[in-house]
CSV table of C-alpha atoms and ligand atoms in Angstrom, one decimal:
chain,number,residue,atom,x,y,z
A,297,MET,CA,-47.9,29.0,81.0
A,298,SER,CA,-48.6,25.5,79.5
A,299,THR,CA,-50.0,25.2,76.0
A,300,THR,CA,-51.3,21.7,76.6
A,301,ASP,CA,-55.1,21.3,76.4
A,302,TYR,CA,-56.0,19.5,79.7
A,303,SER,CA,-59.8,19.9,79.1
A,304,PRO,CA,-60.4,16.2,78.6
A,305,LEU,CA,-59.7,15.8,82.3
A,306,LEU,CA,-62.3,18.5,83.1
A,307,ASP,CA,-65.1,17.1,80.9
A,308,SER,CA,-68.2,16.0,82.9
A,309,PHE,CA,-69.1,12.3,83.0
A,310,ARG,CA,-72.4,10.5,83.4
A,311,PHE,CA,-72.7,7.0,84.8
A,312,ALA,CA,-75.4,4.7,83.4
A,313,SER,CA,-77.4,4.9,86.7
A,314,GLY,CA,-77.8,8.6,86.2
A,315,ILE,CA,-75.1,10.1,88.5
A,316,SER,CA,-73.0,12.8,86.9
A,317,LEU,CA,-69.5,13.9,87.8
A,318,LYS,CA,-68.2,17.4,87.2
A,319,ASN,CA,-64.9,16.1,85.8
A,320,ARG,CA,-62.9,12.9,85.1
A,321,VAL,CA,-60.7,13.0,88.2
A,322,VAL,CA,-61.4,10.8,91.2
A,323,MET,CA,-59.8,10.6,94.6
A,324,ALA,CA,-58.5,7.0,95.1
A,325,PRO,CA,-59.5,5.1,98.2
A,326,MET,CA,-56.8,5.7,100.9
A,327,THR,CA,-56.8,4.4,104.4
A,328,ASN,CA,-55.8,7.1,106.9
A,329,PHE,CA,-55.7,5.2,110.2
A,330,SER,CA,-57.5,8.1,112.0
A,331,SER,CA,-60.9,6.9,113.1
A,332,ASN,CA,-61.6,6.2,116.8
A,333,GLU,CA,-61.8,2.8,118.5
A,334,GLU,CA,-65.6,2.7,118.1
A,335,GLY,CA,-65.1,3.0,114.3
A,336,GLU,CA,-66.3,6.6,114.1
A,337,VAL,CA,-64.7,9.1,111.8
A,338,THR,CA,-62.9,11.9,113.6
A,339,GLY,CA,-62.5,15.6,113.1
A,340,PRO,CA,-59.0,15.5,111.6
A,341,GLU,CA,-60.2,12.9,109.2
A,342,LEU,CA,-63.2,15.0,108.0
A,343,GLU,CA,-60.8,18.0,107.5
A,344,TYR,CA,-58.5,15.8,105.4
A,345,TYR,CA,-61.4,14.9,103.1
A,346,ILE,CA,-62.8,18.4,102.9
A,347,ARG,CA,-59.3,19.6,101.8
A,348,ARG,CA,-59.4,17.1,98.9
A,349,SER,CA,-63.1,17.2,97.8
A,350,LYS,CA,-63.3,20.6,96.1
A,351,GLY,CA,-61.5,19.8,92.9
A,352,VAL,CA,-62.2,16.2,92.1
A,353,GLY,CA,-65.5,14.9,90.6
A,354,MET,CA,-65.8,11.9,93.0
A,355,VAL,CA,-64.1,10.8,96.2
A,356,ILE,CA,-63.8,7.1,97.0
A,357,THR,CA,-63.3,6.9,100.8
A,358,ALA,CA,-60.9,4.8,102.7
A,359,CYS,CA,-62.1,1.2,103.1
A,360,VAL,CA,-64.7,0.6,105.8
A,361,TYR,CA,-65.2,-2.7,107.6
A,362,VAL,CA,-68.6,-4.3,107.0
A,363,THR,CA,-68.2,-6.6,110.0
A,364,ARG,CA,-65.8,-6.2,113.0
A,365,GLY,CA,-64.2,-9.5,112.1
A,366,GLY,CA,-63.0,-8.0,108.9
A,367,LYS,CA,-61.3,-4.9,110.3
A,368,GLY,CA,-58.0,-4.6,108.5
A,369,PHE,CA,-56.3,-1.5,109.8
A,370,PRO,CA,-55.8,0.4,113.1
A,371,GLY,CA,-58.0,3.5,113.0
A,372,GLU,CA,-60.2,2.1,110.3
A,373,PHE,CA,-63.8,3.3,110.4
A,374,GLY,CA,-66.8,1.0,110.5
A,375,ALA,CA,-70.2,0.5,108.7
A,376,ASP,CA,-71.0,-2.7,110.6
A,377,ARG,CA,-73.9,-1.3,112.8
A,378,ASP,CA,-76.6,1.3,112.6
A,379,GLU,CA,-75.2,3.3,115.4
A,380,LEU,CA,-72.4,4.3,113.0
A,381,ILE,CA,-74.8,5.9,110.5
A,382,PRO,CA,-74.4,9.4,112.0
A,383,SER,CA,-70.6,9.0,111.6
A,384,LEU,CA,-71.0,7.9,108.0
A,385,ARG,CA,-73.3,10.8,107.4
A,386,GLN,CA,-70.7,13.3,108.7
A,387,LEU,CA,-68.3,11.9,106.1
A,388,ALA,CA,-70.7,11.9,103.2
A,389,ASP,CA,-71.8,15.5,104.1
A,390,ALA,CA,-68.1,16.6,104.3
A,391,ILE,CA,-67.3,15.3,100.8
A,392,LYS,CA,-70.6,16.4,99.2
A,393,GLY,CA,-70.4,19.8,100.8
A,394,GLU,CA,-67.3,20.6,98.7
A,395,GLY,CA,-69.0,19.5,95.5
A,396,ALA,CA,-67.7,15.9,94.9
A,397,LYS,CA,-69.8,12.7,94.8
A,398,ALA,CA,-69.1,10.5,97.8
A,399,VAL,CA,-68.5,6.8,97.4
A,400,LEU,CA,-68.0,4.5,100.4
A,401,GLN,CA,-65.5,1.6,99.9
A,402,ILE,CA,-66.8,-1.5,101.6
A,403,PHE,CA,-64.4,-4.1,102.7
A,404,HIS,CA,-63.4,-7.3,104.6
A,405,GLY,CA,-59.7,-7.9,105.3
A,406,GLY,CA,-59.9,-11.7,105.5
A,407,ARG,CA,-56.5,-13.3,106.1
A,408,GLN,CA,-54.8,-9.8,105.8
A,409,SER,CA,-56.3,-8.5,109.0
A,410,PRO,CA,-53.8,-8.0,111.7
A,411,PRO,CA,-54.8,-10.6,114.4
A,412,ALA,CA,-54.3,-8.1,117.2
A,413,LEU,CA,-57.1,-5.9,115.7
A,414,LEU,CA,-59.6,-8.8,115.9
A,415,LEU,CA,-61.7,-9.4,119.0
A,416,ASP,CA,-60.7,-13.1,119.0
A,417,GLY,CA,-57.3,-12.7,117.4
A,418,GLN,CA,-58.2,-15.2,114.6
A,419,THR,CA,-58.1,-14.2,110.9
A,420,VAL,CA,-60.5,-15.9,108.5
A,421,SER,CA,-60.4,-16.6,104.8
A,422,ALA,CA,-61.8,-18.9,102.1
A,423,SER,CA,-59.3,-21.6,103.3
A,424,ASP,CA,-56.6,-22.1,105.9
A,425,VAL,CA,-53.9,-20.9,103.5
A,426,PRO,CA,-51.7,-18.1,104.9
A,427,ALA,CA,-50.5,-15.2,102.7
A,428,GLU,CA,-47.0,-15.4,101.3
A,429,LEU,CA,-45.0,-12.4,102.5
A,430,PRO,CA,-43.0,-10.3,100.0
A,431,GLY,CA,-39.8,-10.8,102.0
A,432,GLY,CA,-40.3,-14.6,102.4
A,433,GLY,CA,-42.2,-16.5,105.0
A,434,HIS,CA,-45.9,-16.3,105.5
A,435,GLY,CA,-48.6,-14.5,107.4
A,436,PRO,CA,-50.9,-15.9,110.1
A,437,VAL,CA,-52.8,-19.1,109.3
A,438,PRO,CA,-56.5,-18.1,108.8
A,439,ARG,CA,-59.5,-20.2,109.7
A,440,ALA,CA,-61.6,-21.3,106.7
A,441,LEU,CA,-65.1,-19.7,106.9
A,442,THR,CA,-68.1,-21.9,107.2
A,443,GLY,CA,-70.9,-21.7,104.7
A,444,GLU,CA,-73.1,-20.0,107.3
A,445,GLU,CA,-70.4,-17.4,108.0
A,446,ILE,CA,-70.0,-16.7,104.3
A,447,GLU,CA,-73.7,-16.1,103.9
A,448,GLY,CA,-73.4,-13.8,107.0
A,449,ILE,CA,-70.6,-11.7,105.4
A,450,ILE,CA,-72.6,-11.4,102.2
A,451,ALA,CA,-75.5,-10.0,104.3
A,452,ASP,CA,-73.0,-7.7,106.0
A,453,PHE,CA,-72.0,-6.2,102.7
A,454,ALA,CA,-75.7,-5.6,101.9
A,455,ALA,CA,-76.3,-4.0,105.3
A,456,ALA,CA,-73.3,-1.7,105.0
A,457,THR,CA,-74.7,-0.6,101.6
A,458,ARG,CA,-78.0,0.2,103.2
A,459,ARG,CA,-76.2,2.2,105.8
A,460,ALA,CA,-74.3,4.1,103.1
A,461,ILE,CA,-77.6,4.9,101.4
A,462,GLU,CA,-79.1,6.1,104.7
A,463,ALA,CA,-76.0,8.2,105.4
A,464,GLY,CA,-76.4,10.0,102.1
A,465,PHE,CA,-73.5,8.5,100.1
A,466,ASP,CA,-73.8,8.5,96.3
A,467,GLY,CA,-72.5,5.0,95.9
A,468,VAL,CA,-70.4,2.1,97.2
A,469,GLU,CA,-67.3,0.5,95.8
A,470,ILE,CA,-66.8,-3.2,96.6
A,471,HIS,CA,-63.2,-3.7,97.6
A,472,GLY,CA,-62.3,-6.8,95.6
A,473,ALA,CA,-58.6,-5.9,95.3
A,474,ASN,CA,-55.2,-5.8,97.0
A,475,GLY,CA,-55.4,-9.3,98.4
A,476,TYR,CA,-58.4,-8.9,100.8
A,477,LEU,CA,-61.3,-11.2,101.4
A,478,LEU,CA,-63.1,-11.0,98.0
A,479,GLN,CA,-59.8,-11.6,96.2
A,480,GLN,CA,-58.9,-14.4,98.5
A,481,PHE,CA,-62.1,-16.2,97.3
A,482,PHE,CA,-61.3,-15.5,93.7
A,483,SER,CA,-57.7,-16.6,93.9
A,484,PRO,CA,-56.6,-20.2,93.3
A,485,HIS,CA,-53.8,-19.5,95.8
A,486,SER,CA,-56.0,-18.7,98.8
A,487,ASN,CA,-59.2,-20.6,97.9
A,488,THR,CA,-58.8,-24.4,98.0
A,489,ARG,CA,-62.4,-25.1,99.0
A,490,ASP,CA,-64.4,-27.9,97.3
A,491,ASP,CA,-67.9,-26.7,98.1
A,492,ARG,CA,-70.0,-24.2,96.2
A,493,TRP,CA,-67.6,-21.4,97.2
A,494,GLY,CA,-64.4,-22.9,95.7
A,495,GLY,CA,-63.0,-25.3,93.2
A,496,ASP,CA,-63.0,-24.3,89.5
A,497,LEU,CA,-63.0,-20.7,88.2
A,498,GLN,CA,-66.8,-20.4,88.3
A,499,LYS,CA,-67.0,-21.5,91.9
A,500,ARG,CA,-64.2,-19.1,92.9
A,501,LEU,CA,-66.3,-16.4,91.4
A,502,ALA,CA,-69.3,-17.3,93.5
A,503,PHE,CA,-68.5,-15.2,96.5
A,504,PRO,CA,-67.5,-12.0,94.8
A,505,LEU,CA,-70.6,-12.3,92.6
A,506,ALA,CA,-72.9,-13.1,95.5
A,507,VAL,CA,-71.6,-9.9,97.3
A,508,LEU,CA,-72.3,-7.8,94.2
A,509,ARG,CA,-75.8,-9.2,93.9
A,510,ALA,CA,-76.5,-8.6,97.6
A,511,VAL,CA,-75.2,-5.0,97.3
A,512,LYS,CA,-77.4,-4.4,94.2
A,513,ASP,CA,-80.4,-5.9,95.9
A,514,ALA,CA,-79.8,-3.5,98.9
A,515,VAL,CA,-79.7,-0.6,96.4
A,516,LYS,CA,-82.9,-1.7,94.8
A,517,SER,CA,-84.6,-2.0,98.2
A,518,HIS,CA,-83.3,1.1,99.9
A,519,ALA,CA,-82.2,3.8,97.4
A,520,ALA,CA,-84.8,6.3,96.4
A,521,SER,CA,-82.4,8.1,93.9
A,522,PRO,CA,-79.5,6.9,91.7
A,523,PHE,CA,-76.8,5.1,93.6
A,524,LEU,CA,-73.5,3.9,92.2
A,525,VAL,CA,-72.1,0.4,92.6
A,526,GLY,CA,-68.5,-0.1,91.6
A,527,TYR,CA,-66.0,-3.0,92.0
A,528,ARG,CA,-62.3,-2.7,92.5
A,529,PHE,CA,-59.9,-5.5,91.6
A,530,SER,CA,-56.2,-6.3,91.2
A,531,PRO,CA,-55.5,-7.8,87.8
A,532,GLU,CA,-52.8,-10.3,88.7
A,533,GLU,CA,-51.1,-12.1,91.6
A,534,PRO,CA,-47.4,-13.0,91.8
A,535,GLU,CA,-48.0,-16.3,93.4
A,536,THR,CA,-48.2,-19.7,91.7
A,537,PRO,CA,-51.0,-20.6,91.5
A,538,GLY,CA,-52.4,-17.2,91.5
A,539,ILE,CA,-54.8,-14.9,89.5
A,540,THR,CA,-53.7,-14.5,85.9
A,541,MET,CA,-54.8,-12.0,83.2
A,542,ALA,CA,-56.9,-14.8,81.7
A,543,GLU,CA,-58.8,-15.2,85.0
A,544,THR,CA,-59.1,-11.4,85.4
A,545,PHE,CA,-60.8,-11.3,82.0
A,546,ALA,CA,-63.3,-13.9,83.3
A,547,LEU,CA,-63.9,-11.8,86.3
A,548,VAL,CA,-64.5,-8.7,84.1
A,549,ASP,CA,-66.9,-10.8,81.9
A,550,ALA,CA,-68.8,-12.0,85.0
A,551,LEU,CA,-69.1,-8.5,86.6
A,552,LYS,CA,-70.2,-7.1,83.3
A,553,GLU,CA,-72.9,-9.8,82.9
A,554,GLU,CA,-74.2,-9.0,86.4
A,555,GLY,CA,-74.3,-5.2,85.6
A,556,LEU,CA,-72.7,-2.4,87.6
A,557,ASP,CA,-71.7,1.2,87.2
A,558,TYR,CA,-67.9,0.9,87.0
A,559,LEU,CA,-64.8,-1.3,87.3
A,560,HIS,CA,-61.8,0.1,89.2
A,561,VAL,CA,-58.4,-1.5,88.4
A,562,SER,CA,-56.0,-1.3,91.3
A,563,LEU,CA,-52.5,-0.7,90.0
A,564,GLN,CA,-49.4,0.9,91.4
A,565,GLU,CA,-48.4,1.9,87.9
A,566,LEU,CA,-51.2,2.6,85.5
A,567,TRP,CA,-49.1,1.5,82.5
A,568,SER,CA,-47.8,-1.8,84.0
A,569,LEU,CA,-47.4,-4.8,81.7
A,570,PRO,CA,-49.0,-8.2,82.1
A,571,ARG,CA,-47.1,-11.0,83.7
A,572,ARG,CA,-49.0,-14.1,82.4
A,573,GLY,CA,-52.3,-15.3,81.0
A,574,THR,CA,-52.3,-13.3,77.8
A,575,ASP,CA,-50.3,-13.2,74.6
A,576,ASP,CA,-51.1,-9.5,74.2
A,577,SER,CA,-48.1,-7.5,75.4
A,578,ARG,CA,-50.0,-4.2,75.7
A,579,PRO,CA,-50.4,-2.7,79.2
A,580,ARG,CA,-52.9,-4.5,81.5
A,581,ILE,CA,-55.2,-1.5,81.7
A,582,GLU,CA,-55.7,-1.3,77.9
A,583,GLN,CA,-56.6,-5.0,77.7
A,584,ILE,CA,-59.0,-4.7,80.6
A,585,VAL,CA,-60.7,-1.6,79.0
A,586,ASP,CA,-61.1,-3.6,75.8
A,587,ARG,CA,-62.6,-6.5,77.7
A,588,ALA,CA,-65.0,-4.3,79.6
A,589,GLY,CA,-66.1,-2.9,76.2
A,590,SER,CA,-68.4,0.0,75.7
A,591,GLY,CA,-71.0,0.7,78.4
A,592,LEU,CA,-68.8,-0.3,81.3
A,593,PRO,CA,-66.6,2.5,82.5
A,594,VAL,CA,-63.2,1.7,83.9
A,595,ILE,CA,-61.3,3.8,86.5
A,596,GLY,CA,-57.5,3.6,86.2
A,597,VAL,CA,-55.0,4.6,88.9
A,598,GLY,CA,-51.3,4.4,89.6
A,599,SER,CA,-48.4,6.9,89.9
A,600,LEU,CA,-50.0,9.7,87.9
A,601,TYR,CA,-48.2,12.6,89.6
A,602,THR,CA,-48.5,15.4,86.9
A,603,ALA,CA,-51.3,16.8,84.8
A,604,ASP,CA,-49.5,15.3,81.8
A,605,ASP,CA,-49.5,11.9,83.5
A,606,ALA,CA,-53.2,12.2,84.2
A,607,LEU,CA,-54.1,13.4,80.7
A,608,LYS,CA,-52.0,10.6,79.1
A,609,GLY,CA,-53.8,8.1,81.4
A,610,LEU,CA,-57.0,8.8,79.4
A,611,ASP,CA,-55.2,7.5,76.3
A,612,SER,CA,-55.5,4.0,77.8
A,613,GLY,CA,-59.2,4.2,77.2
A,614,ILE,CA,-60.2,4.6,80.9
A,615,SER,CA,-63.2,6.9,81.6
A,616,LEU,CA,-61.9,8.3,84.9
A,617,VAL,CA,-58.5,8.9,86.4
A,618,ALA,CA,-58.0,8.1,90.1
A,619,LEU,CA,-55.3,9.8,92.1
A,620,GLY,CA,-54.1,8.6,95.5
A,621,ARG,CA,-50.7,9.7,96.6
A,622,PRO,CA,-50.8,12.6,94.1
A,623,LEU,CA,-53.7,14.1,96.0
A,624,LEU,CA,-51.9,13.7,99.4
A,625,ILE,CA,-49.0,15.7,97.9
A,626,GLU,CA,-51.1,18.2,96.0
A,627,PRO,CA,-54.7,18.6,97.2
A,628,ASP,CA,-55.2,21.4,94.6
A,629,PHE,CA,-54.3,19.1,91.6
A,630,VAL,CA,-57.6,19.7,89.7
A,631,GLN,CA,-57.9,23.4,90.6
A,632,LYS,CA,-54.4,24.1,89.3
A,633,ILE,CA,-55.3,22.4,86.0
A,634,ALA,CA,-58.5,24.4,85.8
A,635,GLU,CA,-56.7,27.6,86.5
A,636,GLY,CA,-54.1,27.1,83.9
A,637,ARG,CA,-51.4,26.4,86.5
A,638,ALA,CA,-50.8,22.8,85.8
A,639,GLY,CA,-47.0,23.4,85.9
A,640,GLU,CA,-47.3,24.3,89.6
A,641,ILE,CA,-48.6,20.9,90.7
A,642,GLU,CA,-46.4,19.6,93.4
A,643,THR,CA,-45.1,16.0,92.8
A,644,GLU,CA,-43.2,15.3,96.0
A,645,LEU,CA,-44.4,15.5,99.6
A,646,ASP,CA,-43.2,18.6,101.4
A,647,LEU,CA,-42.2,17.2,104.8
A,648,SER,CA,-42.7,20.6,106.4
A,649,ALA,CA,-46.2,21.0,105.2
A,650,GLN,CA,-48.3,18.6,107.2
A,651,SER,CA,-50.8,21.2,108.5
A,652,ALA,CA,-51.1,23.0,105.2
A,653,LEU,CA,-51.8,19.7,103.5
A,654,VAL,CA,-54.3,18.7,106.2
A,655,ILE,CA,-53.0,15.2,106.7
A,656,PRO,CA,-54.0,13.6,110.0
A,657,ASP,CA,-51.1,12.5,112.3
A,658,PRO,CA,-51.5,8.7,111.9
A,659,LEU,CA,-51.5,8.9,108.1
A,660,TRP,CA,-48.6,11.4,108.2
A,661,GLY,CA,-46.6,9.1,110.4
A,662,ALA,CA,-47.3,6.1,108.2
A,663,LEU,CA,-46.2,8.1,105.1
A,664,ILE,CA,-42.9,9.4,106.5
A,665,HIS,CA,-41.9,6.2,108.2
A,666,THR,CA,-42.7,3.8,105.4
A,667,GLY,CA,-39.7,4.2,103.1
A,668,GLY,CA,-40.5,4.4,99.4
A,669,TRP,CA,-44.3,4.7,99.8
A,670,ILE,CA,-44.5,8.3,98.6
A,671,PRO,CA,-42.0,10.6,96.8
A,672,THR,CA,-40.7,13.2,99.3
A,673,LYS,CA,-39.0,16.5,98.7
A,674,GLY,CA,-35.3,16.9,99.6
B,889,FMN,C1,-51.9,5.7,102.3
B,889,FMN,C2,-52.6,4.7,101.3
B,889,FMN,C3,-53.7,4.0,101.7
B,889,FMN,C4,-54.4,3.2,100.8
B,889,FMN,N1,-55.6,2.6,101.2
B,889,FMN,C5,-56.4,2.0,100.3
B,889,FMN,C6,-57.7,1.5,100.6
B,889,FMN,O1,-58.2,1.7,101.7
B,889,FMN,N2,-58.4,0.9,99.7
B,889,FMN,C7,-57.8,0.6,98.4
B,889,FMN,O2,-58.5,0.0,97.6
B,889,FMN,N3,-56.6,1.0,98.1
B,889,FMN,C8,-55.9,1.7,99.0
B,889,FMN,N4,-54.7,2.3,98.6
B,889,FMN,C9,-54.2,2.1,97.2
B,889,FMN,C10,-54.6,3.4,96.4
B,889,FMN,O3,-56.0,3.5,96.2
B,889,FMN,C11,-53.9,3.4,95.0
B,889,FMN,O4,-54.4,2.3,94.3
B,889,FMN,C12,-52.4,3.3,95.0
B,889,FMN,O5,-51.9,4.2,96.0
B,889,FMN,C13,-51.8,3.7,93.6
B,889,FMN,O6,-52.3,4.9,93.2
B,889,FMN,P1,-51.5,6.3,93.4
B,889,FMN,O7,-50.2,6.2,92.7
B,889,FMN,O8,-52.4,7.3,92.8
B,889,FMN,O9,-51.3,6.5,94.9
B,889,FMN,C14,-53.9,3.1,99.5
B,889,FMN,C15,-52.8,3.7,99.1
B,889,FMN,C16,-52.1,4.6,100.0
B,889,FMN,C17,-50.9,5.3,99.6
């Protein structure tokens, strides 16, 4: 029996917009590759969410495309047309039925979309700059979006938000992280435009901020009760030029100025250190929490596999701890803490437990075939 007091993880939390969570643990957004070709969620996918929505206070869904041209993954679900509202409602109901708040992550893949998934095989981005691949070489060359197309995508984010509201979600998270379209506009690596959507830092901020404004307007027009708006971003890019900590602080300032419910910092390791753009050597997350200041909650994530990892995560100043892979491995993470069984939390994927863990085949296949993605047992 552990003597550690994990109760700070179990404290309730209230967002400024009025939505309350029963505890401080959030399911991180994770693509599961299991929706059908029409972009509808499937039964195995619903079961997967139900298995993980009992303990946590809030579930952020896998990313959903707001327009077909932004589909980024096979088996990704859609929020790009009204016919998909019943599918979205099934997902919201599945999550809320277990007691967690349900937040839909809204997304456009930009130059990171696999061309084979797109109807015309052509990726788009801020500019015609391909992504640098980690192993060397580069990805497909995207087509630079026209001004009219950019306005269209902003409207797509707003329409997806309206659909999320109509489907009964408690909020949306704008996916501005992990190198996808919003980040491509903010990054000096991928945005070389010289119109109102690119150029100096302020102009590179224009698209992400326009999306946020459109999403907030949709909430104002369509939500009859409190509805969360969050924004996820990655703090730094390895490329030169690329997003630095200094630029990330400017993004945080701008988002704060616009007003929203939370920031979500996308990290593989919560305690990772800055690369450049700050003289402060403290972990990135602590610096971002400081910059966000009081009144703007920050969600942190990244390799928090044990109850002690999650508890210590709160020391960084974050308001909420998100768990991705840890909840794939251990769907009862929060329940075990609440029941005084924190020591029994599994920290490695049991390769013989797919059905007990309720992980759909496409996600299971991706996890076990992608070396190093998730710790495995034995
Ligand atoms: C299978 C898988 C799918 C993911 N899909 C998404 C996604 O759709 N949107 C997103 O913002 N991050 C996605 N991520 C990143 C996670 O949200 C998280 O930031 C990352 O896994 C680190 O946290 P963890 O150590 O708790 O897993 C994904 C991660 C995994 C493992």
